[in-house]
């Protein structure tokens, strides 16, 4: 784990392996360890980066609302700081990580060699979801991460995972409890104000892969399919038996899909 000063915030970043850059962006309110199985697999032949986003894991928090654009700026600065910008980045984001990937696409499309959108959506929040985020941001100040553990943990994995791989839930709970209340509130408010990115789907300038979970209660596979339909030339995969946390719940299947996509990309020589 390395620590880097990015936009004035002390970010913890797992950096492993050599080769083409591959950046994993975690969901809310988690940290880079959700990508443990992917870091182990892909650092064998890729230059893997998996940051704890500001406010999460062991990274510093920064100030103000953590907009999806702010997170995307952090990733671009991180890539620049490590000299990766010219090499072409594959960005792989799950859920909030996907919202961040859309903002990255808006501002830094030229840096992308491939885009992987997991268990996420391009649309902005419905009013009710937005209101819930405002309530969460207030409540987490008073009660701490327990509020999100209570609200989110039951929805993150499929029944099969809950039954057969309970350690996934333990790991998710540990990540959630490790987030600071400031980080959770800042990102909840940032997600609430994210813009609709649906119009971007038809303009994605690089190869794209969309991965859904068959039983995802938060980003249903039918919605993911509709999103994928709007992306020209996309690969779309639904992982059977998985919920929202596809990379953790079904690491073998997830890694096989991602590897096949990565192998289909033309390397950049610069
Ligand atoms: C996530 O997994 O990042 C969250 O479900 C995103 C959200 O709350 O919209």
PDB file of C-alpha atoms and ligand atoms in Angstrom:
ATOM      1  CA  UNK A   1       0.000   0.000   0.000  1.00  0.00           C
ATOM      2  CA  UNK A   2       1.400   3.374  -0.964  1.00  0.00           C
ATOM      3  CA  UNK A   3       0.389   6.795   0.294  1.00  0.00           C
ATOM      4  CA  UNK A   4       0.260   9.652  -2.186  1.00  0.00           C
ATOM      5  CA  UNK A   5      -0.713  13.298  -1.851  1.00  0.00           C
ATOM      6  CA  UNK A   6      -3.457  13.773  -4.443  1.00  0.00           C
ATOM      7  CA  UNK A   7      -5.238  17.144  -4.665  1.00  0.00           C
ATOM      8  CA  UNK A   8      -4.137  17.886  -1.106  1.00  0.00           C
ATOM      9  CA  UNK A   9      -5.525  14.620   0.303  1.00  0.00           C
ATOM     10  CA  UNK A  10      -3.461  11.723   1.619  1.00  0.00           C
ATOM     11  CA  UNK A  11      -4.664   8.779  -0.495  1.00  0.00           C
ATOM     12  CA  UNK A  12      -3.890   5.117   0.215  1.00  0.00           C
ATOM     13  CA  UNK A  13      -3.404   3.240  -3.048  1.00  0.00           C
ATOM     14  CA  UNK A  14      -2.699  -0.434  -3.635  1.00  0.00           C
ATOM     15  CA  UNK A  15      -0.260  -0.525  -6.567  1.00  0.00           C
ATOM     16  CA  UNK A  16       0.922  -3.868  -7.887  1.00  0.00           C
ATOM     17  CA  UNK A  17       2.276  -5.470 -11.033  1.00  0.00           C
ATOM     18  CA  UNK A  18       3.561  -4.226 -14.351  1.00  0.00           C
ATOM     19  CA  UNK A  19       2.038  -3.770 -17.781  1.00  0.00           C
ATOM     20  CA  UNK A  20      -0.956  -1.839 -19.070  1.00  0.00           C
ATOM     21  CA  UNK A  21      -2.660   0.278 -16.366  1.00  0.00           C
ATOM     22  CA  UNK A  22      -5.855  -1.102 -14.834  1.00  0.00           C
ATOM     23  CA  UNK A  23      -7.613   0.966 -12.163  1.00  0.00           C
ATOM     24  CA  UNK A  24     -10.263  -0.522  -9.858  1.00  0.00           C
ATOM     25  CA  UNK A  25     -12.717   1.929  -8.259  1.00  0.00           C
ATOM     26  CA  UNK A  26     -14.685   0.700  -5.256  1.00  0.00           C
ATOM     27  CA  UNK A  27     -18.333   1.228  -4.338  1.00  0.00           C
ATOM     28  CA  UNK A  28     -19.977   3.093  -1.448  1.00  0.00           C
ATOM     29  CA  UNK A  29     -19.094   2.972   1.442  1.00  0.00           C
ATOM     30  CA  UNK A  30     -16.340   0.415   0.898  1.00  0.00           C
ATOM     31  CA  UNK A  31     -12.614   0.397   0.161  1.00  0.00           C
ATOM     32  CA  UNK A  32     -10.042  -1.122  -2.187  1.00  0.00           C
ATOM     33  CA  UNK A  33     -10.120  -4.516  -0.444  1.00  0.00           C
ATOM     34  CA  UNK A  34     -13.383  -5.345  -2.221  1.00  0.00           C
ATOM     35  CA  UNK A  35     -11.102  -5.932  -5.245  1.00  0.00           C
ATOM     36  CA  UNK A  36      -8.766  -8.331  -3.416  1.00  0.00           C
ATOM     37  CA  UNK A  37      -9.392 -11.254  -5.816  1.00  0.00           C
ATOM     38  CA  UNK A  38      -8.936  -8.992  -8.856  1.00  0.00           C
ATOM     39  CA  UNK A  39      -5.743  -7.402  -7.511  1.00  0.00           C
ATOM     40  CA  UNK A  40      -4.265 -10.880  -6.938  1.00  0.00           C
ATOM     41  CA  UNK A  41      -5.252 -12.103 -10.398  1.00  0.00           C
ATOM     42  CA  UNK A  42      -4.521  -9.121 -12.628  1.00  0.00           C
ATOM     43  CA  UNK A  43      -1.338  -7.831 -10.965  1.00  0.00           C
ATOM     44  CA  UNK A  44       0.340 -10.886 -12.538  1.00  0.00           C
ATOM     45  CA  UNK A  45       0.314  -9.108 -15.900  1.00  0.00           C
ATOM     46  CA  UNK A  46      -1.181  -5.615 -15.495  1.00  0.00           C
ATOM     47  CA  UNK A  47      -0.172  -2.486 -13.618  1.00  0.00           C
ATOM     48  CA  UNK A  48      -3.012  -2.588 -11.102  1.00  0.00           C
ATOM     49  CA  UNK A  49      -4.088   0.409  -9.034  1.00  0.00           C
ATOM     50  CA  UNK A  50      -6.819   0.184  -6.420  1.00  0.00           C
ATOM     51  CA  UNK A  51      -7.200   3.363  -4.352  1.00  0.00           C
ATOM     52  CA  UNK A  52      -9.157   3.938  -1.191  1.00  0.00           C
ATOM     53  CA  UNK A  53     -11.186   6.917  -2.417  1.00  0.00           C
ATOM     54  CA  UNK A  54     -11.079  10.060  -0.249  1.00  0.00           C
ATOM     55  CA  UNK A  55     -13.050   9.468   2.942  1.00  0.00           C
ATOM     56  CA  UNK A  56     -12.864   5.674   2.744  1.00  0.00           C
ATOM     57  CA  UNK A  57     -10.521   2.932   3.968  1.00  0.00           C
ATOM     58  CA  UNK A  58      -7.360   4.524   5.286  1.00  0.00           C
ATOM     59  CA  UNK A  59      -7.364   7.566   2.967  1.00  0.00           C
ATOM     60  CA  UNK A  60      -7.769  11.119   4.228  1.00  0.00           C
ATOM     61  CA  UNK A  61     -11.133  12.806   3.808  1.00  0.00           C
ATOM     62  CA  UNK A  62     -10.655  16.253   2.290  1.00  0.00           C
ATOM     63  CA  UNK A  63     -13.308  18.911   2.718  1.00  0.00           C
ATOM     64  CA  UNK A  64     -16.749  19.620   1.335  1.00  0.00           C
ATOM     65  CA  UNK A  65     -19.045  17.431  -0.748  1.00  0.00           C
ATOM     66  CA  UNK A  66     -17.246  14.564  -2.475  1.00  0.00           C
ATOM     67  CA  UNK A  67     -18.799  14.920  -5.933  1.00  0.00           C
ATOM     68  CA  UNK A  68     -18.311  12.180  -8.492  1.00  0.00           C
ATOM     69  CA  UNK A  69     -16.317  14.746 -10.480  1.00  0.00           C
ATOM     70  CA  UNK A  70     -14.021  15.335  -7.486  1.00  0.00           C
ATOM     71  CA  UNK A  71     -13.328  11.596  -7.247  1.00  0.00           C
ATOM     72  CA  UNK A  72     -12.717  11.438 -11.025  1.00  0.00           C
ATOM     73  CA  UNK A  73     -10.271  14.358 -10.744  1.00  0.00           C
ATOM     74  CA  UNK A  74      -8.436  12.450  -7.990  1.00  0.00           C
ATOM     75  CA  UNK A  75      -8.104   9.424 -10.293  1.00  0.00           C
ATOM     76  CA  UNK A  76      -6.824  11.549 -13.184  1.00  0.00           C
ATOM     77  CA  UNK A  77      -4.285  13.205 -10.889  1.00  0.00           C
ATOM     78  CA  UNK A  78      -3.247   9.815  -9.558  1.00  0.00           C
ATOM     79  CA  UNK A  79      -2.705   8.519 -13.115  1.00  0.00           C
ATOM     80  CA  UNK A  80      -0.738  11.635 -13.964  1.00  0.00           C
ATOM     81  CA  UNK A  81       1.368  11.436 -10.822  1.00  0.00           C
ATOM     82  CA  UNK A  82       2.356   7.849 -11.679  1.00  0.00           C
ATOM     83  CA  UNK A  83       3.050   8.692 -15.346  1.00  0.00           C
ATOM     84  CA  UNK A  84       0.218   6.482 -16.651  1.00  0.00           C
ATOM     85  CA  UNK A  85      -1.755   9.045 -18.646  1.00  0.00           C
ATOM     86  CA  UNK A  86      -0.092   8.393 -21.996  1.00  0.00           C
ATOM     87  CA  UNK A  87      -0.394   4.618 -21.682  1.00  0.00           C
ATOM     88  CA  UNK A  88      -4.170   4.381 -21.839  1.00  0.00           C
ATOM     89  CA  UNK A  89      -6.070   3.292 -18.775  1.00  0.00           C
ATOM     90  CA  UNK A  90      -8.676   0.590 -18.316  1.00  0.00           C
ATOM     91  CA  UNK A  91     -11.049   1.895 -15.661  1.00  0.00           C
ATOM     92  CA  UNK A  92     -13.208  -0.605 -13.825  1.00  0.00           C
ATOM     93  CA  UNK A  93     -15.783   0.818 -11.393  1.00  0.00           C
ATOM     94  CA  UNK A  94     -18.502  -0.800  -9.333  1.00  0.00           C
ATOM     95  CA  UNK A  95     -21.694   1.051  -8.431  1.00  0.00           C
ATOM     96  CA  UNK A  96     -20.468   4.425  -7.054  1.00  0.00           C
ATOM     97  CA  UNK A  97     -17.216   3.513  -8.822  1.00  0.00           C
ATOM     98  CA  UNK A  98     -19.300   3.431 -12.021  1.00  0.00           C
ATOM     99  CA  UNK A  99     -20.804   6.875 -11.302  1.00  0.00           C
ATOM    100  CA  UNK A 100     -17.224   8.096 -10.944  1.00  0.00           C
ATOM    101  CA  UNK A 101     -16.241   6.366 -14.202  1.00  0.00           C
ATOM    102  CA  UNK A 102     -18.960   8.366 -16.014  1.00  0.00           C
ATOM    103  CA  UNK A 103     -17.484  11.626 -14.718  1.00  0.00           C
ATOM    104  CA  UNK A 104     -14.020  10.428 -15.740  1.00  0.00           C
ATOM    105  CA  UNK A 105     -15.440   9.763 -19.193  1.00  0.00           C
ATOM    106  CA  UNK A 106     -16.856  13.290 -19.342  1.00  0.00           C
ATOM    107  CA  UNK A 107     -13.515  14.958 -18.614  1.00  0.00           C
ATOM    108  CA  UNK A 108     -10.747  12.492 -19.408  1.00  0.00           C
ATOM    109  CA  UNK A 109     -12.093  10.253 -22.211  1.00  0.00           C
ATOM    110  CA  UNK A 110      -8.795  10.550 -24.102  1.00  0.00           C
ATOM    111  CA  UNK A 111      -7.021   8.691 -21.285  1.00  0.00           C
ATOM    112  CA  UNK A 112      -9.259   5.640 -21.547  1.00  0.00           C
ATOM    113  CA  UNK A 113      -8.374   2.421 -23.354  1.00  0.00           C
ATOM    114  CA  UNK A 114     -11.309   0.494 -21.945  1.00  0.00           C
ATOM    115  CA  UNK A 115     -14.226   0.994 -19.575  1.00  0.00           C
ATOM    116  CA  UNK A 116     -15.767  -1.626 -17.283  1.00  0.00           C
ATOM    117  CA  UNK A 117     -19.054  -0.732 -15.614  1.00  0.00           C
ATOM    118  CA  UNK A 118     -20.116  -3.134 -12.868  1.00  0.00           C
ATOM    119  CA  UNK A 119     -23.439  -3.111 -10.995  1.00  0.00           C
ATOM    120  CA  UNK A 120     -24.088   0.555 -11.644  1.00  0.00           C
ATOM    121  CA  UNK A 121     -26.389   2.950 -13.488  1.00  0.00           C
ATOM    122  CA  UNK A 122     -26.040   5.950 -15.801  1.00  0.00           C
ATOM    123  CA  UNK A 123     -29.141   7.766 -14.575  1.00  0.00           C
ATOM    124  CA  UNK A 124     -29.206  10.376 -11.796  1.00  0.00           C
ATOM    125  CA  UNK A 125     -31.030   9.658  -8.531  1.00  0.00           C
ATOM    126  CA  UNK A 126     -34.814   9.588  -8.406  1.00  0.00           C
ATOM    127  CA  UNK A 127     -36.180  12.198  -5.940  1.00  0.00           C
ATOM    128  CA  UNK A 128     -36.879   9.610  -3.267  1.00  0.00           C
ATOM    129  CA  UNK A 129     -33.356   8.146  -3.455  1.00  0.00           C
ATOM    130  CA  UNK A 130     -31.883  11.658  -3.282  1.00  0.00           C
ATOM    131  CA  UNK A 131     -33.943  12.513  -0.203  1.00  0.00           C
ATOM    132  CA  UNK A 132     -32.771   9.282   1.414  1.00  0.00           C
ATOM    133  CA  UNK A 133     -29.147  10.295   0.821  1.00  0.00           C
ATOM    134  CA  UNK A 134     -29.711  13.667   2.504  1.00  0.00           C
ATOM    135  CA  UNK A 135     -31.251  11.880   5.472  1.00  0.00           C
ATOM    136  CA  UNK A 136     -28.336   9.433   5.567  1.00  0.00           C
ATOM    137  CA  UNK A 137     -25.779  12.265   5.520  1.00  0.00           C
ATOM    138  CA  UNK A 138     -27.474  13.841   8.557  1.00  0.00           C
ATOM    139  CA  UNK A 139     -27.914  10.580  10.423  1.00  0.00           C
ATOM    140  CA  UNK A 140     -24.365   9.315   9.899  1.00  0.00           C
ATOM    141  CA  UNK A 141     -23.071  12.469  11.622  1.00  0.00           C
ATOM    142  CA  UNK A 142     -25.017  11.511  14.723  1.00  0.00           C
ATOM    143  CA  UNK A 143     -24.790   7.736  14.652  1.00  0.00           C
ATOM    144  CA  UNK A 144     -21.672   6.860  12.638  1.00  0.00           C
ATOM    145  CA  UNK A 145     -21.241   4.079  10.035  1.00  0.00           C
ATOM    146  CA  UNK A 146     -23.726   1.803  11.856  1.00  0.00           C
ATOM    147  CA  UNK A 147     -26.487   3.576   9.869  1.00  0.00           C
ATOM    148  CA  UNK A 148     -25.144   2.390   6.499  1.00  0.00           C
ATOM    149  CA  UNK A 149     -24.353  -1.074   7.828  1.00  0.00           C
ATOM    150  CA  UNK A 150     -27.993  -1.345   8.850  1.00  0.00           C
ATOM    151  CA  UNK A 151     -29.371   0.140   5.593  1.00  0.00           C
ATOM    152  CA  UNK A 152     -27.089  -1.401   3.000  1.00  0.00           C
ATOM    153  CA  UNK A 153     -25.516  -4.633   4.178  1.00  0.00           C
ATOM    154  CA  UNK A 154     -28.666  -6.764   3.729  1.00  0.00           C
ATOM    155  CA  UNK A 155     -28.976  -5.613   0.103  1.00  0.00           C
ATOM    156  CA  UNK A 156     -25.435  -6.165  -1.110  1.00  0.00           C
ATOM    157  CA  UNK A 157     -25.218  -9.897  -1.786  1.00  0.00           C
ATOM    158  CA  UNK A 158     -27.461 -12.657  -3.116  1.00  0.00           C
ATOM    159  CA  UNK A 159     -29.140 -15.288  -0.915  1.00  0.00           C
ATOM    160  CA  UNK A 160     -26.708 -17.826  -2.315  1.00  0.00           C
ATOM    161  CA  UNK A 161     -23.708 -15.766  -1.188  1.00  0.00           C
ATOM    162  CA  UNK A 162     -25.271 -15.144   2.224  1.00  0.00           C
ATOM    163  CA  UNK A 163     -25.746 -18.882   2.635  1.00  0.00           C
ATOM    164  CA  UNK A 164     -22.561 -20.231   1.108  1.00  0.00           C
ATOM    165  CA  UNK A 165     -19.996 -17.462   1.556  1.00  0.00           C
ATOM    166  CA  UNK A 166     -20.893 -15.589   4.757  1.00  0.00           C
ATOM    167  CA  UNK A 167     -17.309 -14.335   4.981  1.00  0.00           C
ATOM    168  CA  UNK A 168     -18.205 -11.916   2.145  1.00  0.00           C
ATOM    169  CA  UNK A 169     -20.669 -10.190   4.469  1.00  0.00           C
ATOM    170  CA  UNK A 170     -18.100 -10.044   7.265  1.00  0.00           C
ATOM    171  CA  UNK A 171     -15.616  -8.387   4.935  1.00  0.00           C
ATOM    172  CA  UNK A 172     -18.219  -5.885   3.705  1.00  0.00           C
ATOM    173  CA  UNK A 173     -19.196  -4.997   7.257  1.00  0.00           C
ATOM    174  CA  UNK A 174     -15.551  -4.431   8.199  1.00  0.00           C
ATOM    175  CA  UNK A 175     -15.110  -2.087   5.218  1.00  0.00           C
ATOM    176  CA  UNK A 176     -18.244  -0.123   6.094  1.00  0.00           C
ATOM    177  CA  UNK A 177     -17.261   0.244   9.728  1.00  0.00           C
ATOM    178  CA  UNK A 178     -13.827   1.428   8.607  1.00  0.00           C
ATOM    179  CA  UNK A 179     -15.245   4.419   6.703  1.00  0.00           C
ATOM    180  CA  UNK A 180     -15.357   7.772   8.502  1.00  0.00           C
ATOM    181  CA  UNK A 181     -18.731   9.449   9.007  1.00  0.00           C
ATOM    182  CA  UNK A 182     -17.344  12.499   7.211  1.00  0.00           C
ATOM    183  CA  UNK A 183     -16.428  10.370   4.180  1.00  0.00           C
ATOM    184  CA  UNK A 184     -19.810   8.653   4.097  1.00  0.00           C
ATOM    185  CA  UNK A 185     -21.728  11.948   4.380  1.00  0.00           C
ATOM    186  CA  UNK A 186     -19.546  13.687   1.774  1.00  0.00           C
ATOM    187  CA  UNK A 187     -19.985  10.877  -0.790  1.00  0.00           C
ATOM    188  CA  UNK A 188     -23.725  10.444  -0.098  1.00  0.00           C
ATOM    189  CA  UNK A 189     -24.214  14.150  -0.873  1.00  0.00           C
ATOM    190  CA  UNK A 190     -21.932  13.805  -3.912  1.00  0.00           C
ATOM    191  CA  UNK A 191     -23.973  10.914  -5.295  1.00  0.00           C
ATOM    192  CA  UNK A 192     -27.192  12.883  -4.705  1.00  0.00           C
ATOM    193  CA  UNK A 193     -26.009  15.687  -6.931  1.00  0.00           C
ATOM    194  CA  UNK A 194     -24.490  13.624  -9.726  1.00  0.00           C
ATOM    195  CA  UNK A 195     -25.803  14.446 -13.192  1.00  0.00           C
ATOM    196  CA  UNK A 196     -27.588  12.033 -15.508  1.00  0.00           C
ATOM    197  CA  UNK A 197     -25.020  10.371 -17.750  1.00  0.00           C
ATOM    198  CA  UNK A 198     -27.415   8.505 -20.057  1.00  0.00           C
ATOM    199  CA  UNK A 199     -26.538  10.707 -23.027  1.00  0.00           C
ATOM    200  CA  UNK A 200     -22.876   9.738 -22.669  1.00  0.00           C
ATOM    201  CA  UNK A 201     -23.551   6.051 -23.310  1.00  0.00           C
ATOM    202  CA  UNK A 202     -23.769   6.388 -27.087  1.00  0.00           C
ATOM    203  CA  UNK A 203     -20.530   8.372 -27.178  1.00  0.00           C
ATOM    204  CA  UNK A 204     -18.173   6.099 -25.219  1.00  0.00           C
ATOM    205  CA  UNK A 205     -15.025   6.248 -27.374  1.00  0.00           C
ATOM    206  CA  UNK A 206     -13.364   3.042 -26.140  1.00  0.00           C
ATOM    207  CA  UNK A 207     -14.403  -0.612 -25.838  1.00  0.00           C
ATOM    208  CA  UNK A 208     -16.809  -1.147 -22.947  1.00  0.00           C
ATOM    209  CA  UNK A 209     -17.821  -4.083 -20.780  1.00  0.00           C
ATOM    210  CA  UNK A 210     -20.934  -4.069 -18.585  1.00  0.00           C
ATOM    211  CA  UNK A 211     -21.198  -6.652 -15.790  1.00  0.00           C
ATOM    212  CA  UNK A 212     -24.412  -7.299 -13.852  1.00  0.00           C
ATOM    213  CA  UNK A 213     -25.392  -9.686 -11.053  1.00  0.00           C
ATOM    214  CA  UNK A 214     -28.410 -11.931 -11.628  1.00  0.00           C
ATOM    215  CA  UNK A 215     -29.909 -11.039  -8.239  1.00  0.00           C
ATOM    216  CA  UNK A 216     -28.595  -7.493  -7.768  1.00  0.00           C
ATOM    217  CA  UNK A 217     -31.216  -5.710  -5.656  1.00  0.00           C
ATOM    218  CA  UNK A 218     -29.574  -2.283  -6.056  1.00  0.00           C
ATOM    219  CA  UNK A 219     -28.749  -2.226  -9.796  1.00  0.00           C
ATOM    220  CA  UNK A 220     -31.125  -4.813 -11.293  1.00  0.00           C
ATOM    221  CA  UNK A 221     -29.758  -6.754 -14.255  1.00  0.00           C
ATOM    222  CA  UNK A 222     -32.720  -5.620 -16.409  1.00  0.00           C
ATOM    223  CA  UNK A 223     -31.668  -1.972 -15.892  1.00  0.00           C
ATOM    224  CA  UNK A 224     -28.058  -2.896 -16.579  1.00  0.00           C
ATOM    225  CA  UNK A 225     -29.156  -4.577 -19.803  1.00  0.00           C
ATOM    226  CA  UNK A 226     -31.027  -1.419 -20.851  1.00  0.00           C
ATOM    227  CA  UNK A 227     -27.937   0.672 -20.102  1.00  0.00           C
ATOM    228  CA  UNK A 228     -25.723  -1.711 -22.070  1.00  0.00           C
ATOM    229  CA  UNK A 229     -28.124  -1.577 -25.040  1.00  0.00           C
ATOM    230  CA  UNK A 230     -27.310   2.117 -25.403  1.00  0.00           C
ATOM    231  CA  UNK A 231     -23.524   1.533 -25.700  1.00  0.00           C
ATOM    232  CA  UNK A 232     -22.321   0.725 -29.234  1.00  0.00           C
ATOM    233  CA  UNK A 233     -20.285  -2.480 -29.484  1.00  0.00           C
ATOM    234  CA  UNK A 234     -20.573  -3.236 -25.756  1.00  0.00           C
ATOM    235  CA  UNK A 235     -20.005  -6.628 -24.149  1.00  0.00           C
ATOM    236  CA  UNK A 236     -22.725  -7.386 -21.605  1.00  0.00           C
ATOM    237  CA  UNK A 237     -22.501 -10.197 -19.042  1.00  0.00           C
ATOM    238  CA  UNK A 238     -24.820 -11.256 -16.226  1.00  0.00           C
ATOM    239  CA  UNK A 239     -23.138 -13.342 -13.523  1.00  0.00           C
ATOM    240  CA  UNK A 240     -25.507 -16.103 -12.361  1.00  0.00           C
ATOM    241  CA  UNK A 241     -26.141 -16.339  -8.613  1.00  0.00           C
ATOM    242  CA  UNK A 242     -24.480 -12.995  -7.807  1.00  0.00           C
ATOM    243  CA  UNK A 243     -25.991  -9.928  -6.147  1.00  0.00           C
ATOM    244  CA  UNK A 244     -24.559  -6.388  -6.155  1.00  0.00           C
ATOM    245  CA  UNK A 245     -20.990  -7.347  -5.220  1.00  0.00           C
ATOM    246  CA  UNK A 246     -20.118  -9.454  -8.301  1.00  0.00           C
ATOM    247  CA  UNK A 247     -16.284  -9.271  -7.958  1.00  0.00           C
ATOM    248  CA  UNK A 248     -16.432 -10.514  -4.355  1.00  0.00           C
ATOM    249  CA  UNK A 249     -19.314 -12.949  -4.686  1.00  0.00           C
ATOM    250  CA  UNK A 250     -18.182 -14.696  -7.874  1.00  0.00           C
ATOM    251  CA  UNK A 251     -14.482 -13.836  -8.269  1.00  0.00           C
ATOM    252  CA  UNK A 252     -13.681 -16.713 -10.632  1.00  0.00           C
ATOM    253  CA  UNK A 253     -16.489 -15.862 -13.065  1.00  0.00           C
ATOM    254  CA  UNK A 254     -15.853 -12.127 -12.758  1.00  0.00           C
ATOM    255  CA  UNK A 255     -12.141 -12.512 -13.433  1.00  0.00           C
ATOM    256  CA  UNK A 256     -12.717 -14.752 -16.463  1.00  0.00           C
ATOM    257  CA  UNK A 257     -15.068 -12.154 -18.014  1.00  0.00           C
ATOM    258  CA  UNK A 258     -12.690  -9.289 -17.284  1.00  0.00           C
ATOM    259  CA  UNK A 259      -9.680 -11.191 -18.595  1.00  0.00           C
ATOM    260  CA  UNK A 260     -11.411 -12.028 -21.853  1.00  0.00           C
ATOM    261  CA  UNK A 261     -12.325  -8.336 -22.290  1.00  0.00           C
ATOM    262  CA  UNK A 262      -8.783  -7.171 -21.489  1.00  0.00           C
ATOM    263  CA  UNK A 263      -7.320  -9.630 -23.964  1.00  0.00           C
ATOM    264  CA  UNK A 264      -9.556  -8.183 -26.693  1.00  0.00           C
ATOM    265  CA  UNK A 265      -8.069  -4.680 -26.260  1.00  0.00           C
ATOM    266  CA  UNK A 266      -5.325  -3.384 -28.488  1.00  0.00           C
ATOM    267  CA  UNK A 267      -2.349  -2.364 -26.330  1.00  0.00           C
ATOM    268  CA  UNK A 268      -1.107   1.199 -26.682  1.00  0.00           C
ATOM    269  CA  UNK A 269       2.563   1.251 -27.480  1.00  0.00           C
ATOM    270  CA  UNK A 270       3.451   4.618 -25.881  1.00  0.00           C
TER     271      UNK A 270
HETATM  272  C1  LIG B   1     -22.625   1.379  -4.150  1.00  0.00           C
HETATM  273  O1  LIG B   1     -22.560   0.145  -4.065  1.00  0.00           O
HETATM  274  O2  LIG B   1     -21.644   2.064  -4.468  1.00  0.00           O
HETATM  275  C2  LIG B   1     -23.952   2.051  -3.825  1.00  0.00           C
HETATM  276  O3  LIG B   1     -24.976   1.102  -3.882  1.00  0.00           O
HETATM  277  C3  LIG B   1     -24.207   3.184  -4.751  1.00  0.00           C
HETATM  278  C4  LIG B   1     -25.487   3.898  -4.428  1.00  0.00           C
HETATM  279  O4  LIG B   1     -25.830   4.061  -3.246  1.00  0.00           O
HETATM  280  O5  LIG B   1     -26.152   4.377  -5.368  1.00  0.00           O
END
